[in-house]
Amino acid sequence: MDYIDDTIAAICSPIGQGAIAIIRISGSRAFSIVSSVFVGKDLSTIKSHSLTLGHIVSEGKLIDQVLVSIFRNPKSYTGEDVIELQCHGSVFIQKSILTVLIKAGCRHANPGEFSYRAFLNNKIDLVQAESVADLIASSTEAQQISALSNLSGQLTHSLKDVKNKLLHVSSMLQLELDFAEEDVVFADRTEFDKLISSLLHQTNQLLNSFQIGSIIRNGFKVAIIGAPNAGKSTLLNALLNRKRAIVSDIPGTTRDTIEEEVSINGLLVHFIDTAGLRQNSNDIIENIGIERSIEQVRIAQLNLFVYDASQYSFNEAQQHLETFGINSEKVFFVANKIDKVLPMNTLETKDKNTDSKLISISAQFNEGIEELKQAIFQTAIGSNIDFEKPMITNVRHFDALCLFKDALSQTQDSMNNGLPTDLLSFELKQALIHLGSITGDITNDQQLDYIFSKFCIGK
Ligand SMILES: Nc1nc2c(ncn2[C@@H]2O[C@H](COP(=O)(O)OP(=O)(O)OP(=O)(O)O)[C@@H](O)[C@H]2O)c(=O)[nH]1
Ligand SMILES: [Mg+2]
């Protein structure tokens, strides 16, 4: 995406009819273009960050009454002059106003172009720009909190702190190179070694946060598996609290996978109901369904192996799982239909031998469902999650941080092996490049295009 000094416009409210819609204009000609189609107060006299009411007209024809928000550069989202028009939310009106603006000299904004300009004008760094996209895409509280924390600069501050400390050492190494003939040491090697060790520790903590961070950002995948008629679809419906999947006492009711999302304590969980696992079925379609179930087991981060506790013991359930070659490592055994065998109480135990979890429920009578949800949440992110601490949620950041860590370790090794200053300086600069690529201090156009093209239009 090239930065061209033209003025861009886009509808930034959702597509479709609503009470109002918002059209955003940004660029050096924002005021002159809007003024040419606006009837009301002289926009050039209106204070920044204020509103004025007027009309949009085109060739003498009234298009709509609009409320105009004014943001003068540099105090705007993009850092440029920005005007936002609130018009009535008819799709026809929105499109008409956008067309009028384009005719008057604006260009249609590309996806993410407002945020791209904000990044180029140093209003936000790359981590913050990406968190804007995450915030817009967030559908649960955990996603919203973590995206907001990155937007407010939590991660950026932590990375800047690391960067500044290393920049200081880097400049000391540079001084040594500048005064090479005098053989002086500006960067005390013992101190430098200590600093690197502490920064590596800090980096490892950030890298470790990715395991949970990526679950928060992308959700947690849970497959519901088990024999036909075990009550898998009944369980899906109980988890969703609505009758989503067909339930019947005919074995083999579910043939295809059914995926639905549920928020558990603010965490996005994708549940996948699958076809019942049985061997030697003659039904071709059912066999395809079973293959898909096994595939889901592979993809899922957790499997709920549901069995009919009124017919089978826990041991038998474990054997059944084994016959399908499924490893019990990421499996919860869910003993269903306990209404048939026990008075209505639930039990959650850990199997002594396998460390697998056993949870008893009655999917039909909604018993044990909340306990099951809490057990899933615990497995996904545990109980000690601290949103105040910076967290890595984005795989791009994770990859760059891994490269940074490797480069920094390499610098430490080189220093401890007594390698010359010019090599240390070079290696440290490499480490800083990887660090800088996260916040966007160092970027290439392809990377920027990739990041911003995933934004929606109008942001
Ligand atoms: N008593 C009792 N019956 C249940 C319970 N859960 C499910 N059932 C019954 O068990 C039968 C099978 O339920 P489903 O949810 O369709 O089972 P499934 O595992 O999805 O079966 P397939 O899709 O064929 O693999 C239905 O008649 C349900 O009403 C339960 O907790 N208690
Ligand atoms: Mg089913």
Short mmCIF file of C-alpha atoms and ligand atoms in Angstrom, two decimals:
data_model
loop_
_atom_site.label_atom_id
_atom_site.label_comp_id
_atom_site.label_asym_id
_atom_site.label_seq_id
_atom_site.Cartn_x
_atom_site.Cartn_y
_atom_site.Cartn_z
CA MET A 1 0.00 0.00 0.00
CA ASP A 2 1.74 3.19 -1.10
CA TYR A 3 1.21 6.32 0.87
CA ILE A 4 -0.21 8.85 -1.50
CA ASP A 5 -1.13 12.26 -0.28
CA ASP A 6 -4.70 12.05 -1.43
CA THR A 7 -7.87 12.27 0.56
CA ILE A 8 -9.66 9.03 1.25
CA ALA A 9 -13.27 8.27 2.19
CA ALA A 10 -15.19 5.19 3.30
CA ILE A 11 -18.35 4.15 5.05
CA CYS A 12 -17.04 2.99 8.42
CA SER A 13 -20.25 1.77 10.03
CA PRO A 14 -21.51 -1.76 9.24
CA ILE A 15 -22.88 -2.43 5.77
CA GLY A 16 -26.67 -2.28 5.72
CA GLN A 17 -29.49 -0.19 7.07
CA GLY A 18 -29.32 1.35 10.54
CA ALA A 19 -30.47 4.40 12.47
CA ILE A 20 -27.35 6.29 11.45
CA ALA A 21 -24.24 5.58 9.40
CA ILE A 22 -20.78 7.13 9.56
CA ILE A 23 -18.66 8.14 6.61
CA ARG A 24 -15.03 8.98 7.37
CA ILE A 25 -12.85 11.26 5.29
CA SER A 26 -9.11 11.72 5.91
CA GLY A 27 -6.43 13.70 4.12
CA SER A 28 -5.10 17.15 3.42
CA ARG A 29 -8.15 18.09 1.28
CA ALA A 30 -10.76 16.74 3.72
CA PHE A 31 -12.03 20.23 4.63
CA SER A 32 -12.11 21.65 1.12
CA ILE A 33 -13.81 18.56 -0.36
CA VAL A 34 -16.47 18.28 2.34
CA SER A 35 -17.04 22.06 2.28
CA SER A 36 -17.76 21.85 -1.46
CA VAL A 37 -20.75 19.56 -0.83
CA PHE A 38 -21.84 20.83 2.58
CA VAL A 39 -24.40 23.53 3.34
CA GLY A 40 -24.16 24.84 6.88
CA LYS A 41 -21.53 26.67 8.93
CA ASP A 42 -18.19 27.42 7.29
CA LEU A 43 -16.20 24.30 8.30
CA SER A 44 -12.90 26.17 8.29
CA THR A 45 -14.12 28.25 11.24
CA ILE A 46 -15.22 25.31 13.37
CA LYS A 47 -13.05 24.21 16.28
CA SER A 48 -11.41 20.80 16.20
CA HIS A 49 -13.20 18.01 18.07
CA SER A 50 -16.60 19.63 17.72
CA LEU A 51 -19.84 18.94 15.86
CA THR A 52 -21.98 20.93 13.48
CA LEU A 53 -25.28 20.20 11.76
CA GLY A 54 -25.90 20.82 8.07
CA HIS A 55 -26.80 19.26 4.72
CA ILE A 56 -25.00 17.37 1.99
CA VAL A 57 -25.99 18.61 -1.45
CA SER A 58 -25.06 17.56 -4.93
CA GLU A 59 -25.72 19.63 -8.04
CA GLY A 60 -28.30 21.64 -6.11
CA LYS A 61 -30.05 18.49 -4.88
CA LEU A 62 -30.40 17.81 -1.15
CA ILE A 63 -29.00 14.36 -0.22
CA ASP A 64 -29.34 14.26 3.58
CA GLN A 65 -29.11 16.15 6.81
CA VAL A 66 -25.82 15.26 8.51
CA LEU A 67 -23.93 15.80 11.73
CA VAL A 68 -20.30 16.64 11.01
CA SER A 69 -17.43 15.79 13.41
CA ILE A 70 -14.22 17.73 12.91
CA PHE A 71 -10.73 16.51 13.85
CA ARG A 72 -7.88 18.72 12.73
CA ASN A 73 -4.41 17.27 12.20
CA PRO A 74 -2.41 16.11 14.02
CA LYS A 75 -5.00 15.36 16.71
CA SER A 76 -7.00 12.79 14.81
CA TYR A 77 -6.99 9.01 14.40
CA THR A 78 -4.89 9.16 11.24
CA GLY A 79 -2.89 12.24 12.20
CA GLU A 80 -4.37 14.01 9.15
CA ASP A 81 -7.43 16.24 8.89
CA VAL A 82 -10.38 13.94 9.51
CA ILE A 83 -14.08 14.60 9.06
CA GLU A 84 -16.78 12.14 9.99
CA LEU A 85 -20.28 12.54 8.62
CA GLN A 86 -23.14 11.00 10.53
CA CYS A 87 -25.97 10.56 8.09
CA HIS A 88 -29.27 8.72 8.21
CA GLY A 89 -28.61 5.01 7.95
CA SER A 90 -30.34 4.18 4.68
CA VAL A 91 -28.07 2.21 2.38
CA PHE A 92 -29.11 4.48 -0.50
CA ILE A 93 -28.16 7.63 1.43
CA GLN A 94 -24.81 6.19 2.56
CA LYS A 95 -23.85 5.26 -0.97
CA SER A 96 -25.10 8.55 -2.40
CA ILE A 97 -22.99 10.59 0.02
CA LEU A 98 -19.92 8.46 -0.68
CA THR A 99 -20.46 8.92 -4.42
CA VAL A 100 -20.79 12.70 -3.97
CA LEU A 101 -17.52 12.76 -2.00
CA ILE A 102 -15.71 10.69 -4.63
CA LYS A 103 -16.98 13.04 -7.35
CA ALA A 104 -15.75 15.99 -5.29
CA GLY A 105 -12.21 14.58 -5.17
CA CYS A 106 -11.95 11.82 -2.55
CA ARG A 107 -10.67 8.34 -3.30
CA HIS A 108 -12.24 5.13 -1.94
CA ALA A 109 -10.16 4.01 1.05
CA ASN A 110 -8.54 0.58 0.88
CA PRO A 111 -9.07 -1.89 3.73
CA GLY A 112 -7.20 -0.65 6.80
CA GLU A 113 -6.00 2.51 5.06
CA PHE A 114 -7.02 4.86 7.88
CA SER A 115 -5.04 2.73 10.36
CA TYR A 116 -2.16 2.49 7.89
CA ARG A 117 -2.00 6.28 7.77
CA ALA A 118 -2.19 6.40 11.58
CA PHE A 119 0.81 4.04 11.66
CA LEU A 120 2.80 6.08 9.11
CA ASN A 121 2.06 9.25 11.03
CA ASN A 122 3.29 7.64 14.28
CA LYS A 123 -0.11 7.80 15.94
CA ILE A 124 0.08 4.07 16.66
CA ASP A 125 2.72 1.38 16.20
CA LEU A 126 2.20 -1.90 14.39
CA VAL A 127 1.22 -3.84 17.53
CA GLN A 128 -1.43 -1.25 18.26
CA ALA A 129 -2.68 -1.23 14.66
CA GLU A 130 -3.03 -5.01 14.76
CA SER A 131 -4.86 -4.79 18.08
CA VAL A 132 -7.37 -2.38 16.48
CA ALA A 133 -8.22 -5.17 14.02
CA ASP A 134 -8.36 -7.68 16.89
CA LEU A 135 -10.62 -5.41 18.88
CA ILE A 136 -13.04 -5.07 15.96
CA ALA A 137 -13.02 -8.85 15.49
CA SER A 138 -13.40 -9.64 19.19
CA SER A 139 -16.46 -11.62 20.12
CA THR A 140 -15.76 -12.43 23.76
CA GLU A 141 -14.67 -10.52 26.82
CA ALA A 142 -11.24 -12.20 26.96
CA GLN A 143 -10.50 -11.22 23.34
CA GLN A 144 -11.68 -7.69 23.99
CA ILE A 145 -9.60 -7.26 27.16
CA SER A 146 -6.40 -8.60 25.60
CA ALA A 147 -6.82 -6.56 22.39
CA LEU A 148 -7.53 -3.43 24.42
CA SER A 149 -4.48 -4.04 26.57
CA ASN A 150 -2.30 -4.23 23.44
CA LEU A 151 -3.97 -1.14 21.99
CA SER A 152 -3.25 0.81 25.13
CA GLY A 153 0.42 -0.06 24.65
CA GLN A 154 0.99 -2.73 27.31
CA LEU A 155 3.10 -4.93 25.02
CA THR A 156 4.64 -1.95 23.21
CA HIS A 157 5.98 -0.53 26.50
CA SER A 158 7.48 -3.83 27.49
CA LEU A 159 9.21 -4.21 24.10
CA LYS A 160 10.40 -0.59 24.14
CA ASP A 161 11.95 -1.14 27.53
CA VAL A 162 13.96 -4.09 26.17
CA LYS A 163 14.87 -2.13 23.05
CA ASN A 164 16.09 0.96 24.92
CA LYS A 165 18.34 -1.09 27.18
CA LEU A 166 19.89 -2.82 24.18
CA LEU A 167 20.19 0.39 22.19
CA HIS A 168 22.29 1.81 25.00
CA VAL A 169 24.69 -1.17 24.86
CA SER A 170 24.69 -1.01 21.09
CA SER A 171 25.80 2.62 21.18
CA MET A 172 28.55 1.74 23.67
CA LEU A 173 29.80 -1.00 21.34
CA GLN A 174 29.73 1.50 18.52
CA LEU A 175 31.88 3.87 20.58
CA GLU A 176 34.39 1.07 21.11
CA LEU A 177 34.53 0.60 17.36
CA ASP A 178 34.93 4.35 16.80
CA PHE A 179 37.86 4.40 19.21
CA ALA A 180 39.23 1.04 18.17
CA GLU A 181 42.81 2.22 18.09
CA GLU A 182 42.72 3.30 21.71
CA ASP A 183 41.59 -0.13 22.87
CA VAL A 184 38.98 1.11 25.37
CA VAL A 185 35.96 -0.80 26.66
CA PHE A 186 32.75 1.23 26.95
CA ALA A 187 30.36 -1.67 27.30
CA ASP A 188 31.28 -3.49 30.48
CA ARG A 189 31.09 -7.17 29.50
CA THR A 190 30.01 -8.46 32.91
CA GLU A 191 27.19 -5.92 33.07
CA PHE A 192 26.24 -6.68 29.48
CA ASP A 193 26.10 -10.41 30.23
CA LYS A 194 23.83 -9.76 33.22
CA LEU A 195 21.60 -7.50 31.13
CA ILE A 196 21.26 -10.07 28.36
CA SER A 197 20.38 -12.80 30.87
CA SER A 198 17.68 -10.66 32.42
CA LEU A 199 16.28 -9.64 29.00
CA LEU A 200 16.25 -13.27 27.89
CA HIS A 201 14.28 -14.10 31.01
CA GLN A 202 11.81 -11.30 30.22
CA THR A 203 11.57 -12.54 26.61
CA ASN A 204 10.92 -16.11 27.74
CA GLN A 205 8.09 -14.93 29.94
CA LEU A 206 6.53 -13.15 26.98
CA LEU A 207 7.01 -16.20 24.76
CA ASN A 208 5.38 -18.40 27.40
CA SER A 209 2.36 -16.11 27.47
CA PHE A 210 1.66 -17.02 23.83
CA GLN A 211 0.24 -20.43 24.70
CA ILE A 212 -2.64 -18.79 26.53
CA GLY A 213 -2.57 -15.63 24.44
CA SER A 214 -3.25 -17.50 21.22
CA ILE A 215 -6.11 -19.40 22.89
CA ILE A 216 -7.60 -16.09 23.99
CA ARG A 217 -7.26 -14.62 20.51
CA ASN A 218 -8.34 -17.63 18.44
CA GLY A 219 -10.51 -19.57 20.86
CA PHE A 220 -10.25 -23.13 22.17
CA LYS A 221 -11.35 -26.08 20.03
CA VAL A 222 -13.22 -28.90 21.76
CA ALA A 223 -14.47 -31.97 19.88
CA ILE A 224 -17.36 -34.00 21.28
CA ILE A 225 -16.70 -37.64 20.39
CA GLY A 226 -17.96 -41.06 21.42
CA ALA A 227 -20.12 -44.01 20.41
CA PRO A 228 -23.42 -43.50 18.59
CA ASN A 229 -26.28 -42.64 20.94
CA ALA A 230 -23.92 -41.69 23.78
CA GLY A 231 -25.62 -38.29 23.91
CA LYS A 232 -23.06 -36.12 22.09
CA SER A 233 -25.60 -33.97 20.29
CA THR A 234 -27.68 -33.67 23.45
CA LEU A 235 -24.52 -32.42 25.16
CA LEU A 236 -23.83 -29.88 22.39
CA ASN A 237 -27.37 -28.56 22.78
CA ALA A 238 -26.97 -28.36 26.56
CA LEU A 239 -23.71 -26.44 26.19
CA LEU A 240 -25.34 -24.02 23.74
CA ASN A 241 -28.56 -23.89 25.71
CA ARG A 242 -30.58 -24.32 22.51
CA LYS A 243 -31.68 -27.16 20.30
CA ARG A 244 -29.04 -26.86 17.59
CA ALA A 245 -28.33 -30.51 16.68
CA ILE A 246 -30.83 -33.23 15.92
CA VAL A 247 -31.17 -35.71 18.78
CA SER A 248 -32.76 -39.13 18.38
CA ASP A 249 -32.46 -42.62 19.79
CA ILE A 250 -31.46 -43.94 16.36
CA PRO A 251 -27.69 -44.64 16.42
CA GLY A 252 -25.91 -42.69 13.71
CA THR A 253 -28.14 -39.59 13.82
CA THR A 254 -25.27 -37.12 13.40
CA ARG A 255 -23.36 -37.75 10.21
CA ASP A 256 -21.51 -34.51 9.57
CA THR A 257 -19.64 -32.34 12.04
CA ILE A 258 -21.52 -29.44 13.61
CA GLU A 259 -19.45 -26.52 14.91
CA GLU A 260 -20.78 -23.89 17.29
CA GLU A 261 -19.25 -21.27 19.55
CA VAL A 262 -19.88 -20.66 23.23
CA SER A 263 -18.34 -18.10 25.55
CA ILE A 264 -17.18 -19.65 28.82
CA ASN A 265 -16.19 -17.00 31.38
CA GLY A 266 -15.44 -14.73 28.43
CA LEU A 267 -13.32 -17.32 26.59
CA LEU A 268 -14.37 -18.30 23.08
CA VAL A 269 -14.80 -22.09 22.86
CA HIS A 270 -15.54 -23.84 19.55
CA PHE A 271 -17.48 -27.05 20.17
CA ILE A 272 -17.63 -29.63 17.41
CA ASP A 273 -20.29 -32.34 17.57
CA THR A 274 -19.22 -35.38 15.55
CA ALA A 275 -20.59 -38.58 14.08
CA GLY A 276 -20.66 -41.48 16.58
CA LEU A 277 -17.56 -43.66 16.48
CA ARG A 278 -18.25 -47.30 15.65
CA GLN A 279 -16.39 -49.92 13.73
CA ASN A 280 -17.65 -52.01 10.83
CA SER A 281 -20.49 -49.77 9.74
CA ASN A 282 -21.68 -50.67 6.24
CA ASP A 283 -23.03 -47.20 5.62
CA ILE A 284 -20.64 -45.30 3.32
CA ILE A 285 -21.89 -41.88 4.45
CA GLU A 286 -21.58 -42.82 8.11
CA ASN A 287 -18.02 -44.02 7.55
CA ILE A 288 -17.11 -40.69 5.97
CA GLY A 289 -18.62 -39.05 9.05
CA ILE A 290 -16.49 -41.24 11.33
CA GLU A 291 -13.36 -40.31 9.37
CA ARG A 292 -14.25 -36.67 9.89
CA SER A 293 -14.72 -37.29 13.62
CA ILE A 294 -11.22 -38.75 13.86
CA GLU A 295 -9.87 -35.74 11.96
CA GLN A 296 -11.54 -33.42 14.47
CA VAL A 297 -9.88 -35.33 17.31
CA ARG A 298 -6.55 -34.48 15.75
CA ILE A 299 -7.33 -30.78 15.34
CA ALA A 300 -9.07 -30.24 18.68
CA GLN A 301 -7.21 -28.92 21.69
CA LEU A 302 -9.45 -31.04 23.92
CA ASN A 303 -11.76 -34.00 23.26
CA LEU A 304 -14.82 -34.83 25.29
CA PHE A 305 -15.26 -38.61 25.03
CA VAL A 306 -18.93 -39.07 25.87
CA TYR A 307 -20.18 -42.50 26.90
CA ASP A 308 -23.45 -43.89 28.21
CA ALA A 309 -22.69 -44.51 31.88
CA SER A 310 -25.84 -46.60 32.26
CA GLN A 311 -24.33 -49.15 29.86
CA TYR A 312 -20.57 -48.92 30.15
CA SER A 313 -17.99 -48.60 32.89
CA PHE A 314 -15.16 -46.10 32.78
CA ASN A 315 -12.73 -48.93 31.91
CA GLU A 316 -14.86 -49.98 28.99
CA ALA A 317 -14.99 -46.38 27.79
CA GLN A 318 -11.20 -46.20 27.92
CA GLN A 319 -10.93 -49.41 25.91
CA HIS A 320 -13.40 -48.08 23.36
CA LEU A 321 -11.28 -44.97 22.92
CA GLU A 322 -8.19 -47.12 22.40
CA THR A 323 -9.85 -49.21 19.69
CA PHE A 324 -10.00 -46.04 17.62
CA GLY A 325 -6.33 -45.36 18.24
CA ILE A 326 -7.14 -42.13 20.07
CA ASN A 327 -4.59 -41.05 22.62
CA SER A 328 -6.23 -40.27 25.96
CA GLU A 329 -3.80 -37.39 26.58
CA LYS A 330 -6.12 -34.53 25.69
CA VAL A 331 -9.37 -36.27 26.58
CA PHE A 332 -12.02 -35.70 29.21
CA PHE A 333 -14.17 -38.79 29.77
CA VAL A 334 -17.76 -37.62 30.08
CA ALA A 335 -20.00 -40.20 31.76
CA ASN A 336 -23.44 -39.26 30.43
CA LYS A 337 -26.97 -40.31 31.36
CA ILE A 338 -26.17 -40.49 35.06
CA ASP A 339 -29.84 -39.76 35.65
CA LYS A 340 -30.32 -43.43 34.81
CA VAL A 341 -27.75 -44.73 37.26
CA LEU A 342 -27.25 -42.30 40.10
CA PRO A 343 -29.32 -39.88 42.05
CA MET A 344 -28.88 -36.42 40.51
CA ASN A 345 -25.45 -35.43 41.68
CA THR A 346 -22.29 -34.88 39.73
CA LEU A 347 -18.83 -36.10 40.29
CA GLU A 348 -15.58 -34.92 38.84
CA THR A 349 -12.60 -37.17 39.43
CA LYS A 350 -9.21 -37.80 38.03
CA ASP A 351 -8.37 -41.32 36.96
CA LYS A 352 -5.46 -42.51 39.08
CA ASN A 353 -3.81 -44.43 36.28
CA THR A 354 -4.09 -42.22 33.25
CA ASP A 355 -4.46 -38.72 34.65
CA SER A 356 -7.53 -38.37 32.43
CA LYS A 357 -10.42 -36.39 33.77
CA LEU A 358 -13.76 -38.09 34.36
CA ILE A 359 -16.81 -35.89 34.61
CA SER A 360 -20.31 -37.22 35.17
CA ILE A 361 -23.27 -35.46 33.61
CA SER A 362 -26.80 -35.82 32.43
CA ALA A 363 -26.91 -33.89 29.17
CA GLN A 364 -30.63 -34.36 28.91
CA PHE A 365 -31.37 -32.99 32.37
CA ASN A 366 -28.65 -30.34 32.29
CA GLU A 367 -26.77 -31.83 35.23
CA GLY A 368 -23.03 -31.27 35.50
CA ILE A 369 -22.92 -29.01 32.43
CA GLU A 370 -21.67 -25.97 34.34
CA GLU A 371 -19.00 -28.09 36.06
CA LEU A 372 -17.94 -29.43 32.67
CA LYS A 373 -17.68 -25.89 31.28
CA GLN A 374 -15.53 -24.77 34.21
CA ALA A 375 -13.26 -27.81 33.80
CA ILE A 376 -12.82 -26.92 30.11
CA PHE A 377 -11.99 -23.32 31.01
CA GLN A 378 -9.41 -24.47 33.57
CA THR A 379 -7.78 -26.74 31.01
CA ALA A 380 -7.71 -23.98 28.40
CA ILE A 381 -6.23 -21.12 30.40
CA GLY A 382 -6.04 -22.06 34.08
CA SER A 383 -7.09 -19.77 36.86
CA ASN A 384 -4.20 -17.37 37.24
CA ILE A 385 -4.49 -15.32 34.10
CA ASP A 386 -3.33 -11.76 34.62
CA PHE A 387 -4.51 -9.36 31.93
CA GLU A 388 -2.43 -6.58 33.47
CA LYS A 389 0.73 -8.29 32.26
CA PRO A 390 1.78 -7.91 28.61
CA MET A 391 0.81 -10.94 26.59
CA ILE A 392 1.66 -12.26 23.14
CA THR A 393 -1.52 -13.19 21.27
CA ASN A 394 -0.36 -12.80 17.69
CA VAL A 395 1.70 -15.43 15.86
CA ARG A 396 3.64 -12.75 13.94
CA HIS A 397 4.82 -11.24 17.22
CA PHE A 398 5.65 -14.70 18.57
CA ASP A 399 7.76 -15.61 15.53
CA ALA A 400 9.66 -12.32 15.61
CA LEU A 401 10.27 -12.64 19.34
CA CYS A 402 11.69 -16.16 18.84
CA LEU A 403 14.12 -14.76 16.27
CA PHE A 404 15.02 -11.95 18.65
CA LYS A 405 15.68 -14.41 21.45
CA ASP A 406 17.91 -16.58 19.26
CA ALA A 407 19.88 -13.56 18.06
CA LEU A 408 20.30 -12.25 21.60
CA SER A 409 21.47 -15.66 22.88
CA GLN A 410 23.92 -15.78 20.01
CA THR A 411 25.27 -12.35 21.02
CA GLN A 412 25.70 -13.57 24.58
CA ASP A 413 27.54 -16.70 23.43
CA SER A 414 29.82 -14.66 21.18
CA MET A 415 30.61 -12.27 24.01
CA ASN A 416 31.37 -15.08 26.45
CA ASN A 417 33.64 -16.63 23.84
CA GLY A 418 35.59 -13.36 23.66
CA LEU A 419 34.65 -12.56 20.08
CA PRO A 420 35.53 -9.07 18.79
CA THR A 421 33.40 -5.99 19.25
CA ASP A 422 32.49 -5.59 15.57
CA LEU A 423 30.88 -9.05 15.57
CA LEU A 424 29.03 -8.39 18.84
CA SER A 425 27.79 -5.10 17.49
CA PHE A 426 26.56 -6.79 14.29
CA GLU A 427 24.77 -9.57 16.17
CA LEU A 428 23.13 -7.17 18.56
CA LYS A 429 21.88 -5.10 15.64
CA GLN A 430 20.35 -8.24 14.13
CA ALA A 431 18.54 -8.88 17.42
CA LEU A 432 17.27 -5.29 17.44
CA ILE A 433 15.97 -5.67 13.87
CA HIS A 434 13.82 -8.64 14.93
CA LEU A 435 12.54 -6.71 17.92
CA GLY A 436 11.82 -3.64 15.80
CA SER A 437 9.81 -5.68 13.31
CA ILE A 438 7.18 -6.34 16.00
CA THR A 439 6.32 -2.73 16.68
CA GLY A 440 7.01 -1.69 13.09
CA ASP A 441 10.20 0.35 13.65
CA ILE A 442 11.64 -1.83 10.94
CA THR A 443 9.26 -3.13 8.31
CA ASN A 444 8.98 -3.91 4.67
CA ASP A 445 6.12 -2.95 2.37
CA GLN A 446 5.02 -6.52 1.79
CA GLN A 447 4.59 -7.09 5.49
CA LEU A 448 2.62 -3.88 5.89
CA ASP A 449 0.39 -4.73 2.93
CA TYR A 450 -0.28 -8.14 4.44
CA ILE A 451 -1.15 -6.76 7.86
CA PHE A 452 -3.39 -3.90 6.74
CA SER A 453 -5.17 -5.80 3.97
CA LYS A 454 -6.80 -7.91 6.69
CA PHE A 455 -8.54 -4.86 8.15
CA CYS A 456 -12.06 -3.89 7.21
CA ILE A 457 -12.77 -0.91 4.99
CA GLY A 458 -13.32 2.24 6.98
CA LYS A 459 -10.79 1.38 9.71
N1 LIG B 1 -31.73 -40.50 30.02
C1 LIG B 1 -30.93 -39.78 29.28
N2 LIG B 1 -30.99 -39.87 27.92
C2 LIG B 1 -30.14 -39.13 27.19
C3 LIG B 1 -29.19 -38.28 27.79
N3 LIG B 1 -28.47 -37.68 26.80
C4 LIG B 1 -28.97 -38.16 25.64
N4 LIG B 1 -29.96 -39.00 25.86
C5 LIG B 1 -30.74 -39.73 24.87
O1 LIG B 1 -29.88 -40.57 24.13
C6 LIG B 1 -30.30 -40.66 22.76
C7 LIG B 1 -29.18 -40.33 21.83
O2 LIG B 1 -28.85 -38.94 21.99
P1 LIG B 1 -28.00 -38.13 20.92
O3 LIG B 1 -27.66 -36.83 21.56
O4 LIG B 1 -28.71 -38.09 19.64
O5 LIG B 1 -26.75 -39.05 20.83
P2 LIG B 1 -25.47 -38.91 19.89
O6 LIG B 1 -24.29 -39.33 20.68
O7 LIG B 1 -25.43 -37.55 19.29
O8 LIG B 1 -25.78 -39.99 18.79
P3 LIG B 1 -25.28 -40.07 17.26
O9 LIG B 1 -25.48 -38.75 16.63
O10 LIG B 1 -26.15 -41.11 16.69
O11 LIG B 1 -23.85 -40.49 17.27
C8 LIG B 1 -31.51 -39.72 22.65
O12 LIG B 1 -32.68 -40.47 22.76
C9 LIG B 1 -31.33 -38.80 23.84
O13 LIG B 1 -32.57 -38.27 24.29
C10 LIG B 1 -29.15 -38.19 29.21
O14 LIG B 1 -28.38 -37.46 29.83
N5 LIG B 1 -30.04 -38.97 29.88
MG MG B 2 -25.46 -36.89 17.39
#
